[in-house]
């Protein structure tokens, strides 16, 4: 018996289904299963003698120099883009609603226009008058940015075809709709079709497009993952609502390093760049207090110092709480387990809270030792010596492992006036002026040296 045809496909994860269903069994997403006609129906229907036209094959070494990147002179933005905007590229900027995407892109549009690009800003969410009002408030009333308030993609593409801008900002992709797709704006098939049209336009006409995408609750851009695959660069605009810091993070970049960050501050007059994030994240720290530890991290290509804060308190009877902000909770669980198994320090019956100050999110394993130090310092109610930075990865055996760019971390710490560093053994370190580095080989030794326990 021939296998049953499975013409229904989940547009989020790509799983095939025999019949339509409201929820994809494979990934659990709702309303993502759509009917798709297969391109060729198996053997016997091959292209045969009816071939297409020949496509010229090229050498890797071409004679033409690549077209120059355009810079905004906003360093925090240019760096995240990998050194400026690449012509004909497609960029997705994702973030929670209200985090400041429209503000950032209006400012970026004005900056690109100022550096000589022809820029079109299409808003599908706000009327032109609203965008103009915002521009005035940002002091960009005179910027040479062409504006449109439109959601019909057919009309937008016709307009772009005529105007031939160097950069088009589409705010947001979820509001765009194509009359050829039979579903509501914001639905997965509309978002996917609209993003496809726009990226194709970018490649064929040499216009760079920036798509704004709202992130859904699950942390994915609606039209989940689909848009991310289509574009060259994916940037996320993150930050805590209660904080004024905003971080633009490159999650994917075909033209530059991923994981690069740009740091901004939301002010009454829009976003201001923060050139020295370490100073900002450490701002307002007083005397060292128990539970507070400074971690020397690397974000992208740049060292960033930030403060980790731990609080350990007796838990009411029942389940002890483990709560983290800005750090992976799985990583915290692992460090607690290593402390218990290798150093005999139990956190059973204790609530553990761990925060990264300032709304930064840390994903480096290099933060392990700083996390352990914060936990111990809180548990023993004993602060680390003043002016100390900490970094190092902890392995399950309790050994400390060297991490990347140790020298850069130390240099940044010395620059900001720190005097001691606790670092893993192994990996050669040259003298950093003004900084005394003590290298530790394993966690029990670290606990013994710093807290006289273990
Ligand atoms: P917005 O760019 O509209 O967010 P998004 O496009 O991501 O939904 O930003 C909205 C928030 O930013 C709003 O709560 C007000 C704040 N904001 C300022 O604090 N200062 C400013 O100059 C501007 C324009 C906005
Ligand atoms: Mg907006």
Short mmCIF file of C-alpha atoms and ligand atoms in Angstrom, two decimals:
data_model
loop_
_atom_site.label_atom_id
_atom_site.label_comp_id
_atom_site.label_asym_id
_atom_site.label_seq_id
_atom_site.Cartn_x
_atom_site.Cartn_y
_atom_site.Cartn_z
CA UNK A 1 0.00 0.00 0.00
CA UNK A 2 1.30 3.44 -0.86
CA UNK A 3 1.91 5.74 2.11
CA UNK A 4 -0.89 8.18 2.81
CA UNK A 5 -0.21 11.65 1.43
CA UNK A 6 0.57 14.15 4.16
CA UNK A 7 -0.21 17.50 2.59
CA UNK A 8 -0.63 19.42 5.86
CA UNK A 9 2.50 21.01 7.21
CA UNK A 10 3.20 22.90 10.43
CA UNK A 11 4.62 26.27 9.47
CA UNK A 12 6.38 26.53 12.80
CA UNK A 13 8.32 23.25 13.00
CA UNK A 14 7.75 21.74 9.54
CA UNK A 15 6.11 18.48 10.75
CA UNK A 16 3.83 16.84 8.16
CA UNK A 17 0.31 15.70 9.02
CA UNK A 18 -2.25 13.61 7.14
CA UNK A 19 -5.15 15.89 8.09
CA UNK A 20 -5.64 19.41 9.32
CA UNK A 21 -5.48 19.96 13.05
CA UNK A 22 -5.74 23.03 15.24
CA UNK A 23 -2.63 22.20 17.23
CA UNK A 24 0.57 20.67 15.88
CA UNK A 25 1.34 17.40 17.74
CA UNK A 26 5.03 17.80 17.06
CA UNK A 27 5.71 21.25 18.54
CA UNK A 28 2.46 22.11 20.31
CA UNK A 29 1.92 25.38 18.42
CA UNK A 30 -1.68 26.42 17.74
CA UNK A 31 -3.05 27.37 14.34
CA UNK A 32 0.16 26.71 12.47
CA UNK A 33 -0.88 23.68 10.39
CA UNK A 34 -1.58 24.70 6.82
CA UNK A 35 -2.22 22.79 3.61
CA UNK A 36 0.66 22.73 1.20
CA UNK A 37 0.77 21.36 -2.32
CA UNK A 38 3.92 19.33 -2.81
CA UNK A 39 6.15 20.56 -5.61
CA UNK A 40 6.74 17.22 -7.32
CA UNK A 41 4.74 14.11 -6.46
CA UNK A 42 7.53 11.58 -6.19
CA UNK A 43 9.22 9.46 -8.84
CA UNK A 44 7.67 9.14 -12.26
CA UNK A 45 6.90 12.87 -12.19
CA UNK A 46 10.51 13.99 -12.43
CA UNK A 47 11.42 17.01 -14.50
CA UNK A 48 12.61 14.68 -17.30
CA UNK A 49 13.85 16.36 -20.40
CA UNK A 50 12.11 19.61 -19.61
CA UNK A 51 15.01 21.40 -17.98
CA UNK A 52 15.22 25.02 -16.97
CA UNK A 53 17.67 27.60 -18.20
CA UNK A 54 21.36 27.41 -17.24
CA UNK A 55 22.50 29.52 -14.36
CA UNK A 56 26.02 30.95 -14.73
CA UNK A 57 28.47 29.46 -12.23
CA UNK A 58 31.00 31.86 -10.78
CA UNK A 59 34.39 31.73 -9.12
CA UNK A 60 34.72 32.49 -5.45
CA UNK A 61 37.37 35.05 -6.25
CA UNK A 62 35.52 37.83 -8.00
CA UNK A 63 37.03 40.92 -9.49
CA UNK A 64 34.48 43.36 -8.10
CA UNK A 65 35.02 44.64 -4.63
CA UNK A 66 32.01 44.10 -2.38
CA UNK A 67 29.84 47.19 -2.05
CA UNK A 68 30.75 49.21 1.02
CA UNK A 69 28.77 48.90 4.23
CA UNK A 70 26.89 51.95 5.40
CA UNK A 71 27.53 53.11 8.91
CA UNK A 72 25.20 55.08 11.14
CA UNK A 73 28.03 56.42 13.32
CA UNK A 74 25.95 55.08 16.19
CA UNK A 75 28.70 52.70 17.33
CA UNK A 76 26.42 50.50 19.40
CA UNK A 77 24.27 49.83 16.33
CA UNK A 78 27.03 49.52 13.75
CA UNK A 79 28.89 46.98 15.87
CA UNK A 80 25.83 44.75 16.27
CA UNK A 81 25.30 44.85 12.51
CA UNK A 82 28.87 43.58 12.11
CA UNK A 83 30.35 46.92 11.06
CA UNK A 84 27.47 48.67 9.34
CA UNK A 85 24.57 47.86 7.05
CA UNK A 86 25.28 45.48 4.16
CA UNK A 87 23.49 46.50 0.93
CA UNK A 88 20.62 44.21 -0.14
CA UNK A 89 20.48 42.50 3.23
CA UNK A 90 17.39 41.52 5.19
CA UNK A 91 17.36 42.11 8.93
CA UNK A 92 14.81 41.09 11.52
CA UNK A 93 14.56 43.11 14.73
CA UNK A 94 12.52 41.25 17.33
CA UNK A 95 11.42 42.27 20.79
CA UNK A 96 8.56 42.51 23.25
CA UNK A 97 5.84 45.03 22.47
CA UNK A 98 6.69 48.41 24.01
CA UNK A 99 10.39 47.70 24.49
CA UNK A 100 11.39 50.46 22.04
CA UNK A 101 11.73 48.87 18.59
CA UNK A 102 9.93 51.66 16.75
CA UNK A 103 11.96 54.25 18.60
CA UNK A 104 15.25 52.50 17.79
CA UNK A 105 14.41 52.07 14.12
CA UNK A 106 13.17 55.60 13.64
CA UNK A 107 16.45 56.83 15.12
CA UNK A 108 18.40 54.35 12.98
CA UNK A 109 16.47 55.42 9.87
CA UNK A 110 17.35 59.04 10.57
CA UNK A 111 21.00 58.14 11.16
CA UNK A 112 21.22 56.19 7.88
CA UNK A 113 19.52 59.06 6.05
CA UNK A 114 22.04 61.43 7.60
CA UNK A 115 24.91 59.28 6.29
CA UNK A 116 23.50 59.63 2.77
CA UNK A 117 21.19 56.65 2.27
CA UNK A 118 17.74 56.98 0.81
CA UNK A 119 15.45 55.67 3.54
CA UNK A 120 11.77 54.74 3.57
CA UNK A 121 9.95 54.00 6.82
CA UNK A 122 6.70 52.07 6.47
CA UNK A 123 4.55 51.95 9.57
CA UNK A 124 1.70 49.48 9.69
CA UNK A 125 0.92 50.20 13.30
CA UNK A 126 0.83 53.96 13.61
CA UNK A 127 -0.57 56.73 11.43
CA UNK A 128 1.97 59.00 9.70
CA UNK A 129 1.02 61.82 12.05
CA UNK A 130 1.93 59.67 15.05
CA UNK A 131 5.28 58.73 13.57
CA UNK A 132 5.95 62.36 12.73
CA UNK A 133 5.07 63.39 16.28
CA UNK A 134 7.46 60.82 17.67
CA UNK A 135 10.18 62.00 15.28
CA UNK A 136 9.69 65.54 16.50
CA UNK A 137 9.96 64.44 20.10
CA UNK A 138 13.19 62.61 19.25
CA UNK A 139 14.52 65.79 17.64
CA UNK A 140 14.49 64.13 14.20
CA UNK A 141 11.83 66.32 12.63
CA UNK A 142 14.24 67.43 9.89
CA UNK A 143 15.63 63.99 9.02
CA UNK A 144 15.33 63.04 5.37
CA UNK A 145 13.24 59.90 5.89
CA UNK A 146 10.28 59.18 3.62
CA UNK A 147 7.24 57.97 5.51
CA UNK A 148 4.26 55.76 4.67
CA UNK A 149 1.48 54.31 6.77
CA UNK A 150 0.35 51.23 4.91
CA UNK A 151 -0.24 47.51 5.45
CA UNK A 152 -1.04 46.25 1.95
CA UNK A 153 2.20 44.67 0.79
CA UNK A 154 1.31 44.81 -2.89
CA UNK A 155 1.04 48.61 -2.63
CA UNK A 156 4.17 48.85 -0.51
CA UNK A 157 6.25 46.84 -2.97
CA UNK A 158 4.98 48.92 -5.88
CA UNK A 159 5.93 52.06 -3.98
CA UNK A 160 9.38 50.72 -3.11
CA UNK A 161 9.90 49.61 -6.72
CA UNK A 162 9.34 53.20 -7.80
CA UNK A 163 11.19 54.96 -4.98
CA UNK A 164 14.17 52.53 -5.04
CA UNK A 165 15.40 53.37 -1.53
CA UNK A 166 18.66 52.01 -0.11
CA UNK A 167 16.86 51.01 3.07
CA UNK A 168 13.24 50.22 3.85
CA UNK A 169 12.06 49.76 7.43
CA UNK A 170 8.86 47.71 7.80
CA UNK A 171 7.23 48.24 11.19
CA UNK A 172 5.94 45.59 11.78
CA UNK A 173 5.91 42.38 9.73
CA UNK A 174 2.86 41.18 11.68
CA UNK A 175 0.70 43.98 10.31
CA UNK A 176 1.56 43.33 6.65
CA UNK A 177 -0.82 41.35 4.48
CA UNK A 178 -0.87 39.98 0.96
CA UNK A 179 -4.18 39.76 -0.89
CA UNK A 180 -3.00 36.49 -2.45
CA UNK A 181 -2.88 34.75 0.93
CA UNK A 182 -6.21 33.79 2.37
CA UNK A 183 -5.71 34.42 6.07
CA UNK A 184 -5.66 37.27 8.57
CA UNK A 185 -2.68 39.62 9.01
CA UNK A 186 -0.38 38.33 11.74
CA UNK A 187 -1.18 34.70 10.95
CA UNK A 188 1.76 32.45 10.27
CA UNK A 189 1.08 32.10 6.56
CA UNK A 190 0.71 35.88 6.11
CA UNK A 191 3.88 36.65 8.05
CA UNK A 192 5.80 34.03 6.15
CA UNK A 193 4.54 35.17 2.76
CA UNK A 194 5.14 38.84 3.55
CA UNK A 195 8.67 38.20 4.82
CA UNK A 196 9.40 36.11 1.72
CA UNK A 197 8.21 38.89 -0.62
CA UNK A 198 10.27 41.49 1.23
CA UNK A 199 13.49 39.47 1.42
CA UNK A 200 13.17 38.57 -2.25
CA UNK A 201 12.69 42.24 -3.03
CA UNK A 202 15.81 43.05 -1.01
CA UNK A 203 17.97 40.55 -2.89
CA UNK A 204 16.71 41.42 -6.36
CA UNK A 205 16.60 45.23 -6.06
CA UNK A 206 19.55 45.89 -3.78
CA UNK A 207 17.39 47.53 -1.12
CA UNK A 208 18.16 46.57 2.46
CA UNK A 209 15.06 45.81 4.48
CA UNK A 210 14.65 45.86 8.22
CA UNK A 211 11.62 43.94 9.48
CA UNK A 212 10.26 44.62 12.93
CA UNK A 213 8.75 41.57 14.61
CA UNK A 214 6.88 41.31 17.88
CA UNK A 215 7.86 38.46 20.10
CA UNK A 216 5.07 36.28 21.38
CA UNK A 217 4.89 35.11 24.98
CA UNK A 218 6.90 31.98 24.28
CA UNK A 219 9.80 34.17 23.22
CA UNK A 220 9.39 33.51 19.54
CA UNK A 221 8.51 35.95 16.83
CA UNK A 222 5.02 35.21 15.56
CA UNK A 223 5.31 33.14 12.46
CA UNK A 224 7.65 31.29 14.76
CA UNK A 225 11.16 30.70 13.50
CA UNK A 226 10.01 30.99 9.92
CA UNK A 227 11.14 34.56 9.47
CA UNK A 228 14.45 33.92 11.24
CA UNK A 229 15.46 31.45 8.52
CA UNK A 230 14.67 33.84 5.71
CA UNK A 231 16.68 36.85 6.80
CA UNK A 232 20.43 37.44 6.91
CA UNK A 233 20.54 38.93 10.37
CA UNK A 234 18.38 38.47 13.44
CA UNK A 235 18.63 41.06 16.19
CA UNK A 236 16.75 40.96 19.46
CA UNK A 237 15.98 44.07 21.42
CA UNK A 238 15.82 43.09 25.07
CA UNK A 239 15.57 44.70 28.45
CA UNK A 240 13.46 44.77 31.55
CA UNK A 241 10.51 47.17 31.43
CA UNK A 242 11.43 48.58 34.83
CA UNK A 243 14.99 49.35 33.76
CA UNK A 244 16.09 52.02 31.36
CA UNK A 245 18.78 49.81 29.75
CA UNK A 246 18.07 48.17 26.42
CA UNK A 247 20.31 45.61 24.79
CA UNK A 248 20.38 44.94 21.07
CA UNK A 249 21.76 41.45 20.56
CA UNK A 250 22.78 39.79 17.28
CA UNK A 251 21.41 36.24 17.46
CA UNK A 252 22.30 35.40 13.87
CA UNK A 253 24.42 37.37 11.46
CA UNK A 254 25.59 36.25 8.04
CA UNK A 255 27.85 39.30 7.81
CA UNK A 256 29.38 39.55 11.24
CA UNK A 257 29.85 37.94 14.62
CA UNK A 258 26.76 36.65 16.39
CA UNK A 259 26.24 37.38 20.08
CA UNK A 260 27.51 40.92 19.69
CA UNK A 261 25.58 43.39 21.82
CA UNK A 262 24.85 47.10 21.71
CA UNK A 263 23.77 48.82 24.90
CA UNK A 264 21.29 51.69 24.95
CA UNK A 265 19.53 53.70 27.56
CA UNK A 266 15.88 54.79 27.15
CA UNK A 267 15.68 58.47 27.93
CA UNK A 268 12.96 61.09 27.57
CA UNK A 269 14.45 61.88 24.16
CA UNK A 270 14.72 58.38 22.78
CA UNK A 271 17.54 55.88 23.00
CA UNK A 272 21.02 57.04 23.90
CA UNK A 273 24.02 54.82 23.31
CA UNK A 274 25.98 53.58 26.28
CA UNK A 275 29.64 53.44 25.33
CA UNK A 276 30.92 51.95 28.52
CA UNK A 277 28.40 49.34 29.65
CA UNK A 278 30.59 48.01 32.47
CA UNK A 279 30.56 51.36 34.22
CA UNK A 280 26.81 51.49 33.79
CA UNK A 281 26.10 48.00 35.09
CA UNK A 282 28.32 48.57 38.10
CA UNK A 283 26.99 52.05 38.76
CA UNK A 284 25.63 52.68 42.25
CA UNK A 285 27.52 49.88 43.96
CA UNK A 286 28.63 50.81 47.44
CA UNK A 287 30.90 48.85 49.78
CA UNK A 288 31.06 45.15 48.96
CA UNK A 289 28.18 43.32 50.63
CA UNK A 290 27.54 39.63 51.20
CA UNK A 291 26.01 37.94 48.15
CA UNK A 292 27.28 40.53 45.69
CA UNK A 293 30.03 39.53 43.25
CA UNK A 294 31.37 41.25 40.13
CA UNK A 295 31.63 38.97 37.12
CA UNK A 296 34.02 39.80 34.29
CA UNK A 297 32.09 38.62 31.24
CA UNK A 298 32.44 38.81 27.48
CA UNK A 299 29.50 39.87 25.33
CA UNK A 300 30.27 39.35 21.67
CA UNK A 301 33.72 40.81 21.14
CA UNK A 302 33.74 43.07 24.14
CA UNK A 303 34.32 42.60 27.87
CA UNK A 304 31.42 43.63 30.10
CA UNK A 305 31.58 43.67 33.87
CA UNK A 306 28.38 43.18 35.79
CA UNK A 307 27.19 42.45 39.28
CA UNK A 308 25.64 39.15 40.39
CA UNK A 309 23.50 39.26 43.51
CA UNK A 310 22.52 36.22 45.54
CA UNK A 311 20.20 35.93 48.50
CA UNK A 312 20.01 32.75 50.56
CA UNK A 313 17.32 32.53 53.22
CA UNK A 314 15.73 29.76 55.26
CA UNK A 315 12.82 28.30 53.32
CA UNK A 316 9.44 27.86 54.93
CA UNK A 317 8.60 24.19 55.40
CA UNK A 318 8.09 22.43 52.10
CA UNK A 319 9.76 23.20 48.79
CA UNK A 320 12.73 25.56 48.78
CA UNK A 321 12.60 28.17 46.01
CA UNK A 322 15.21 28.63 43.30
CA UNK A 323 14.68 31.86 41.40
CA UNK A 324 16.95 33.53 38.82
CA UNK A 325 16.78 36.74 36.80
CA UNK A 326 19.15 37.05 33.84
CA UNK A 327 20.71 33.61 34.27
CA UNK A 328 19.71 30.09 33.27
CA UNK A 329 18.02 28.30 36.16
CA UNK A 330 19.40 24.96 34.98
CA UNK A 331 22.91 26.33 35.36
CA UNK A 332 22.12 27.45 38.93
CA UNK A 333 20.82 23.97 39.75
CA UNK A 334 24.04 22.46 38.42
CA UNK A 335 26.26 24.76 40.47
CA UNK A 336 24.24 24.04 43.62
CA UNK A 337 24.62 20.31 42.93
CA UNK A 338 28.38 20.60 42.45
CA UNK A 339 28.72 22.64 45.66
CA UNK A 340 26.86 19.93 47.52
CA UNK A 341 28.54 16.91 45.95
CA UNK A 342 32.15 18.19 45.78
CA UNK A 343 32.35 20.66 48.67
CA UNK A 344 29.76 19.22 51.04
CA UNK A 345 27.86 22.52 51.16
CA UNK A 346 24.15 21.87 51.11
CA UNK A 347 21.49 24.42 50.20
CA UNK A 348 18.67 22.09 51.16
CA UNK A 349 15.99 23.90 53.13
CA UNK A 350 17.22 27.27 51.85
CA UNK A 351 15.58 29.59 49.33
CA UNK A 352 18.05 30.79 46.70
CA UNK A 353 17.54 33.96 44.66
CA UNK A 354 20.05 35.01 42.03
CA UNK A 355 19.93 38.21 39.95
CA UNK A 356 22.06 39.87 37.34
CA UNK A 357 21.88 43.58 38.17
CA UNK A 358 20.80 46.00 35.44
CA UNK A 359 18.70 43.65 33.33
CA UNK A 360 21.59 41.97 31.49
CA UNK A 361 21.16 38.34 30.45
CA UNK A 362 24.22 36.10 30.85
CA UNK A 363 24.59 32.81 29.02
CA UNK A 364 28.34 32.23 29.34
CA UNK A 365 29.49 29.25 31.41
CA UNK A 366 32.34 31.54 32.46
CA UNK A 367 29.90 33.00 35.00
CA UNK A 368 29.82 29.72 36.99
CA UNK A 369 32.53 30.65 39.46
CA UNK A 370 31.01 34.09 40.05
CA UNK A 371 27.64 32.44 40.69
CA UNK A 372 29.22 30.00 43.16
CA UNK A 373 31.06 32.86 44.87
CA UNK A 374 27.83 34.89 45.18
CA UNK A 375 25.96 31.89 46.61
CA UNK A 376 28.70 31.14 49.15
CA UNK A 377 29.13 34.77 50.08
CA UNK A 378 25.38 35.01 50.75
CA UNK A 379 25.27 31.71 52.63
CA UNK A 380 28.28 32.53 54.83
CA UNK A 381 27.22 36.19 55.14
CA UNK A 382 30.73 37.20 54.18
CA UNK A 383 31.64 39.66 51.42
CA UNK A 384 34.53 39.13 49.00
CA UNK A 385 37.43 41.57 49.42
CA UNK A 386 36.75 44.99 47.91
CA UNK A 387 37.69 45.43 44.26
CA UNK A 388 37.49 41.75 43.26
CA UNK A 389 36.28 40.32 39.96
CA UNK A 390 35.53 36.63 39.39
CA UNK A 391 35.23 34.35 36.34
CA UNK A 392 35.68 30.67 35.49
CA UNK A 393 33.73 27.64 34.37
CA UNK A 394 32.89 24.87 36.83
CA UNK A 395 32.85 21.27 35.60
CA UNK A 396 30.76 18.54 37.18
CA UNK A 397 33.87 17.12 38.85
CA UNK A 398 34.34 20.41 40.69
CA UNK A 399 37.39 21.38 38.63
CA UNK A 400 37.68 24.96 37.37
CA UNK A 401 38.24 25.31 33.67
CA UNK A 402 39.88 28.17 31.81
CA UNK A 403 37.55 30.34 29.73
CA UNK A 404 37.94 32.41 26.57
CA UNK A 405 39.58 35.84 26.49
CA UNK A 406 40.89 35.77 30.05
CA UNK A 407 43.32 38.57 29.31
CA UNK A 408 40.59 40.84 27.96
CA UNK A 409 38.49 40.28 31.04
CA UNK A 410 41.42 41.17 33.28
CA UNK A 411 42.28 44.27 31.26
CA UNK A 412 38.72 45.58 31.51
CA UNK A 413 38.71 44.93 35.26
CA UNK A 414 42.01 46.76 35.70
CA UNK A 415 40.68 49.65 33.62
CA UNK A 416 37.71 50.02 35.96
CA UNK A 417 39.90 50.06 39.03
CA UNK A 418 39.58 46.49 40.29
CA UNK A 419 42.57 45.16 42.18
CA UNK A 420 41.98 41.41 42.60
CA UNK A 421 40.82 38.72 40.24
CA UNK A 422 39.80 35.14 41.00
CA UNK A 423 40.35 33.08 37.89
CA UNK A 424 40.66 29.40 36.97
CA UNK A 425 44.09 27.78 36.81
CA UNK A 426 45.49 26.77 33.45
CA UNK A 427 45.81 29.12 30.53
CA UNK A 428 48.79 31.44 30.62
CA UNK A 429 48.14 34.93 31.86
CA UNK A 430 50.55 37.77 31.39
CA UNK A 431 50.94 40.46 34.02
CA UNK A 432 48.10 42.95 34.06
CA UNK A 433 49.21 46.10 35.76
CA UNK A 434 47.53 46.92 39.03
CA UNK A 435 45.69 43.60 39.26
CA UNK A 436 46.67 40.65 41.42
CA UNK A 437 45.30 37.45 39.91
CA UNK A 438 44.86 34.33 41.99
CA UNK A 439 44.32 31.23 39.92
CA UNK A 440 42.41 28.37 41.52
CA UNK A 441 42.32 24.80 40.23
CA UNK A 442 39.13 23.49 41.77
CA UNK A 443 36.01 24.52 43.62
CA UNK A 444 36.86 22.93 47.03
CA UNK A 445 40.17 24.85 47.01
CA UNK A 446 38.31 28.05 46.10
CA UNK A 447 35.82 27.54 48.94
CA UNK A 448 38.65 26.86 51.39
CA UNK A 449 40.65 29.92 50.35
CA UNK A 450 37.83 32.44 50.21
CA UNK A 451 35.47 31.27 52.89
CA UNK A 452 37.58 29.00 55.07
CA UNK A 453 35.03 26.23 54.69
CA UNK A 454 34.55 23.19 52.48
P1 LIG B 1 8.18 51.90 21.10
O1 LIG B 1 9.35 52.26 20.28
O2 LIG B 1 6.85 52.37 20.65
O3 LIG B 1 8.10 50.33 21.35
P2 LIG B 1 7.79 49.13 20.32
O4 LIG B 1 7.85 49.68 18.94
O5 LIG B 1 8.86 48.12 20.61
O6 LIG B 1 6.45 48.59 20.68
O7 LIG B 1 8.52 52.43 22.57
C1 LIG B 1 7.53 52.53 23.50
C2 LIG B 1 8.06 52.92 24.85
O8 LIG B 1 9.23 53.71 24.85
C3 LIG B 1 7.00 53.70 25.53
O9 LIG B 1 6.61 53.00 26.69
C4 LIG B 1 7.58 55.02 25.85
C5 LIG B 1 9.06 54.83 25.70
N1 LIG B 1 9.73 56.01 25.14
C6 LIG B 1 10.56 56.78 25.94
O10 LIG B 1 10.74 56.50 27.11
N2 LIG B 1 11.20 57.85 25.39
C7 LIG B 1 11.04 58.22 24.10
O11 LIG B 1 11.63 59.21 23.64
C8 LIG B 1 10.16 57.43 23.28
C9 LIG B 1 9.91 57.79 21.84
C10 LIG B 1 9.53 56.33 23.83
MG1 LIG B 2 6.25 49.87 17.57
#
